[in-house]
Coordinates of N, CA and C in Angstrom, one line a residue:
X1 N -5.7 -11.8 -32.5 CA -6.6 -12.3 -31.5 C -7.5 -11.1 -31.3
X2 N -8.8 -11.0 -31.5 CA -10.1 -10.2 -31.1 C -10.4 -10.7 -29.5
X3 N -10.7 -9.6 -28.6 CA -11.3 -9.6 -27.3 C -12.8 -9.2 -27.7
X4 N -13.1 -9.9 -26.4 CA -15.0 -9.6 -26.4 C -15.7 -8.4 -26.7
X5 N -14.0 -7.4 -26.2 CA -15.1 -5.9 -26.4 C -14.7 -5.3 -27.9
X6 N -13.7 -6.5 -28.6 CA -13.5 -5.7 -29.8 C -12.2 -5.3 -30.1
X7 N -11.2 -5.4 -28.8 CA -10.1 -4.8 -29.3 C -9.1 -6.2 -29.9
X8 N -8.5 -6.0 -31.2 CA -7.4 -6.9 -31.7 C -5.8 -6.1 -30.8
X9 N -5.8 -7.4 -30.2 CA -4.3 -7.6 -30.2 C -3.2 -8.2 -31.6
X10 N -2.1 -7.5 -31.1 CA -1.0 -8.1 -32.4 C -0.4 -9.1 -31.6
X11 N -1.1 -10.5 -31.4 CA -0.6 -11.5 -31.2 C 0.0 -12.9 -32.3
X12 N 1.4 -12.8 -32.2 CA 1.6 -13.7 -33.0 C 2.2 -14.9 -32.2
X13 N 2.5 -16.5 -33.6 CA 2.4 -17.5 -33.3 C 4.0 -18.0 -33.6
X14 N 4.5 -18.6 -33.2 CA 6.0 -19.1 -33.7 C 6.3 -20.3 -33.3
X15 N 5.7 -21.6 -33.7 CA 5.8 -22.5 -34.2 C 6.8 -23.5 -33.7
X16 N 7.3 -24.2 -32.7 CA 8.4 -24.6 -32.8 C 8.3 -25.9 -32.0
X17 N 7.2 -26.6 -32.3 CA 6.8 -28.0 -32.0 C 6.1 -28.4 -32.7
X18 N 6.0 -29.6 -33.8 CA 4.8 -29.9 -34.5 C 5.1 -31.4 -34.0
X19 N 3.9 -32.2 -33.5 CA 3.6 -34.0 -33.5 C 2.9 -34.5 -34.1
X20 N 2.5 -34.6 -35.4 CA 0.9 -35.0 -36.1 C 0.5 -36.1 -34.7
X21 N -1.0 -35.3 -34.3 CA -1.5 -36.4 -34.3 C -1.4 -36.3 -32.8
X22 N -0.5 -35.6 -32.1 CA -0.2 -35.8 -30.5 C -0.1 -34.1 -30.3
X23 N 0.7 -33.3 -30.4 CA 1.3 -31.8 -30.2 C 1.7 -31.0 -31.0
X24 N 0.9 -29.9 -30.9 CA 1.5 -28.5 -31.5 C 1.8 -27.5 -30.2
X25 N 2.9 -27.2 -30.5 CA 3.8 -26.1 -29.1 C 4.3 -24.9 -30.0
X26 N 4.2 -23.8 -29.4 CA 4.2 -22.3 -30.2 C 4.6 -21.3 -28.9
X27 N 5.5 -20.6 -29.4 CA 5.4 -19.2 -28.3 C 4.7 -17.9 -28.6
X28 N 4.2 -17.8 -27.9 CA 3.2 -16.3 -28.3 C 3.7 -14.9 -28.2
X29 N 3.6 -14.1 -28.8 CA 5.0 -13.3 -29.4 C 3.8 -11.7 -29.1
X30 N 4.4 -10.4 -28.7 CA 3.7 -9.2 -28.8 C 4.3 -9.1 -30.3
X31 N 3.0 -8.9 -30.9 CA 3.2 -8.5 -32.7 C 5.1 -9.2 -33.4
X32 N 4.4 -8.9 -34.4 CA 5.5 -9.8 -35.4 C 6.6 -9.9 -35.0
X33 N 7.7 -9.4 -34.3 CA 9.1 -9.8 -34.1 C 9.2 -9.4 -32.2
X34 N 8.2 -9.1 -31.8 CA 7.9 -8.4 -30.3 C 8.5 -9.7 -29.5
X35 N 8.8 -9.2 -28.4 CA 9.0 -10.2 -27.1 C 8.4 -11.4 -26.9
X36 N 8.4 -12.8 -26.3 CA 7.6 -13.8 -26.3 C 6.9 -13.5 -24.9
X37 N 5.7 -13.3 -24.7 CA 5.0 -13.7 -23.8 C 4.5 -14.5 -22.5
X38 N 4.5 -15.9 -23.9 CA 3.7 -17.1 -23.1 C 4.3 -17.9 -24.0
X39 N 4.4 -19.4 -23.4 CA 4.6 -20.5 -24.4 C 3.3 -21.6 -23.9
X40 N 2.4 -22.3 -25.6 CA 1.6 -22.5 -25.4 C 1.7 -24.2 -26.2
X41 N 0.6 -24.5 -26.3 CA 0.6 -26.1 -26.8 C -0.9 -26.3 -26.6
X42 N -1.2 -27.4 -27.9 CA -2.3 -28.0 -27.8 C -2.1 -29.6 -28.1
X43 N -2.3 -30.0 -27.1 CA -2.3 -31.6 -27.1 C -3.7 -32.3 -27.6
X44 N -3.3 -33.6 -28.4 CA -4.6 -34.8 -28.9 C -4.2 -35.9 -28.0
X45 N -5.4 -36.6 -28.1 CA -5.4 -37.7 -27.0 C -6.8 -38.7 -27.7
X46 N -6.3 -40.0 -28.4 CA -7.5 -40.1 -28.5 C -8.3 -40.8 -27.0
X47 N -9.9 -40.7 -27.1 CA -10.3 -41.2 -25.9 C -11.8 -42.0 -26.4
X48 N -11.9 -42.8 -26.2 CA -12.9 -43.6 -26.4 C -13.8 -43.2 -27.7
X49 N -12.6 -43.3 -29.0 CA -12.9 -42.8 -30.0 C -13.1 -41.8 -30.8
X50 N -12.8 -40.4 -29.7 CA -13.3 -39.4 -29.9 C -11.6 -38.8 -29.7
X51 N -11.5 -37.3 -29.8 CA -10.2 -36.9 -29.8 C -10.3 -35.3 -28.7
X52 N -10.0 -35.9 -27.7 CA -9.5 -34.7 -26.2 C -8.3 -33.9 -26.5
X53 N -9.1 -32.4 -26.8 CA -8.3 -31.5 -27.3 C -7.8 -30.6 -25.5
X54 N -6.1 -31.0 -25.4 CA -5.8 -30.0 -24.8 C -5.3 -28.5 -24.6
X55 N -5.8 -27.4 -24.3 CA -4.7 -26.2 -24.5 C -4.0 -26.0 -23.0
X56 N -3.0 -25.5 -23.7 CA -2.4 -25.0 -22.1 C -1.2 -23.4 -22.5
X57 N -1.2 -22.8 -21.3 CA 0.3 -21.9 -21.2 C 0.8 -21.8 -20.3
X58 N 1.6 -20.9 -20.4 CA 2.8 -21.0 -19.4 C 3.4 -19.1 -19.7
X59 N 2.7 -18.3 -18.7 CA 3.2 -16.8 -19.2 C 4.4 -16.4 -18.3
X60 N 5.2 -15.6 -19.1 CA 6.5 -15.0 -19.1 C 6.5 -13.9 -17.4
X61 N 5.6 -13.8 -17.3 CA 5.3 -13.2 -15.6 C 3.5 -13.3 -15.2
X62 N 3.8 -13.4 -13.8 CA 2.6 -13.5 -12.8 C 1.3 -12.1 -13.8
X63 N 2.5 -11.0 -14.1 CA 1.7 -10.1 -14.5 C 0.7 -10.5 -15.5
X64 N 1.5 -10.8 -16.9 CA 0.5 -11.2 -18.0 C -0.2 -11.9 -17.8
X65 N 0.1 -12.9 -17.2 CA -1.0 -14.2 -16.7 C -2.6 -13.3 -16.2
X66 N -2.2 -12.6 -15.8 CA -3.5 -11.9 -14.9 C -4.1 -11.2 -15.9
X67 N -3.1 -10.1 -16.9 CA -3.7 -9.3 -17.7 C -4.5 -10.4 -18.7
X68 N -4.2 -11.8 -19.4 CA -4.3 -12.6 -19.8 C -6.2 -12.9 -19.3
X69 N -6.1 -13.4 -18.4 CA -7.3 -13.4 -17.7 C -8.5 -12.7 -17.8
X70 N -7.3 -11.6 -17.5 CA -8.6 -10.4 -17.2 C -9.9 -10.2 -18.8
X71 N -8.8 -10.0 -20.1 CA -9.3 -9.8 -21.2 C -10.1 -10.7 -21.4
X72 N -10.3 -12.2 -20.9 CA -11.0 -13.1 -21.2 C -10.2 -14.1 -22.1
X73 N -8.7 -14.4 -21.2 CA -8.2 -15.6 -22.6 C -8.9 -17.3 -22.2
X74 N -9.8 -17.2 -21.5 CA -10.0 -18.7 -21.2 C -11.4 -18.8 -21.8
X75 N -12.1 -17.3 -22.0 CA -13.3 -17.8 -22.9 C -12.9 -18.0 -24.4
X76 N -11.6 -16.6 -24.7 CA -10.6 -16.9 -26.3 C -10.7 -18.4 -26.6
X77 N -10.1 -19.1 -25.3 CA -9.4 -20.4 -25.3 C -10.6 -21.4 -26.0
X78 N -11.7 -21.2 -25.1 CA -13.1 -22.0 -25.6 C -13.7 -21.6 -27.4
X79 N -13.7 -20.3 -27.5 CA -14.0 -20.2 -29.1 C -13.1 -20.5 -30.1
X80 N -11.5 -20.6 -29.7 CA -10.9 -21.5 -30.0 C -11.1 -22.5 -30.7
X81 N -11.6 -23.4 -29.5 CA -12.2 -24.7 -29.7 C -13.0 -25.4 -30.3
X82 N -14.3 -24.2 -30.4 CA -15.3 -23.8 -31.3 C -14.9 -24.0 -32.5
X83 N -14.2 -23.0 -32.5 CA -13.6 -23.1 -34.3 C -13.6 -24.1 -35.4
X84 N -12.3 -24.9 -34.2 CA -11.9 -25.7 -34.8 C -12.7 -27.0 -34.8
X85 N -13.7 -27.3 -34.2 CA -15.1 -28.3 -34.0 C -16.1 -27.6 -35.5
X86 N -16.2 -26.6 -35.4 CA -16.6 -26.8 -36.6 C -16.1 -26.5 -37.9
X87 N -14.7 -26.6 -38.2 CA -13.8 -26.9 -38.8 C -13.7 -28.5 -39.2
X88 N -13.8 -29.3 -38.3 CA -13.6 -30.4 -38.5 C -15.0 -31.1 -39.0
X89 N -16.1 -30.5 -38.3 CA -17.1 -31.2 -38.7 C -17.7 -30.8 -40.5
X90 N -16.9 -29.7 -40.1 CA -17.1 -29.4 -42.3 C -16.9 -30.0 -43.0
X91 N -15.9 -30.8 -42.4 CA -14.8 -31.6 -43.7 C -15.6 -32.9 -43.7

C-alpha cells in the first residue's frame, strides 16, 4: 500500500473468505508474517443492475484505527475503487 505522501507500507493480505459474487474477507497483516491488524471485507450487492461495492474494517485497537485515518485509508479505500472500476470497464 502507497500513502499520498509516498511512503509504502508492508501491508499484507491473508485471504480467508472468498463468496463469488457476494464476499471477499482478508485480515491485514504488518508485512509478510507480521501481526494482524485489521480484518477487512469487500461485499457485492447487485442493485438496480448495477453492482454496490462495499469495503469495510474492523482494527485490532482504537490506536490503529486512528493511525489508519490519519495516513488517509478512506481516500486509499476510494482509489481502491478506482482501480478496480477501471479494471472492469477494460474488460
Amino acid at each position: 500500500m502507497i500513502g499520498p505522501d509516498g511512503t509504502v507500507f508492508p501491508n499484507h493480505h491473508l485471504y480467508n473468505e472468498v463468496r463469488p459474487e457476494e464476499r471477499i474477507g482478508y485480515a491485514l497483516l504488518w508485512g509478510e508474517n507480521g501481526p494482524k491488524h485489521a480484518d477487512a471485507w469487500a461485499a457485492f450487492e447487485e442493485q438496480d443492475g448495477a453492482t454496490k461495492v462495499t469495503l469495510g474494517m474492523v482494527f485490532s485497537t482504537a490506536a490503529e484505527f486512528q493511525d489508519a485515518k490519519g495516513f488517509g485509508a478512506v481516500e486509499l479505500g476510494h482509489q481502491t475503487l478506482g482501480k478496480l472500476e477501471r479494471f472492469i470497464t477494460a474488460r
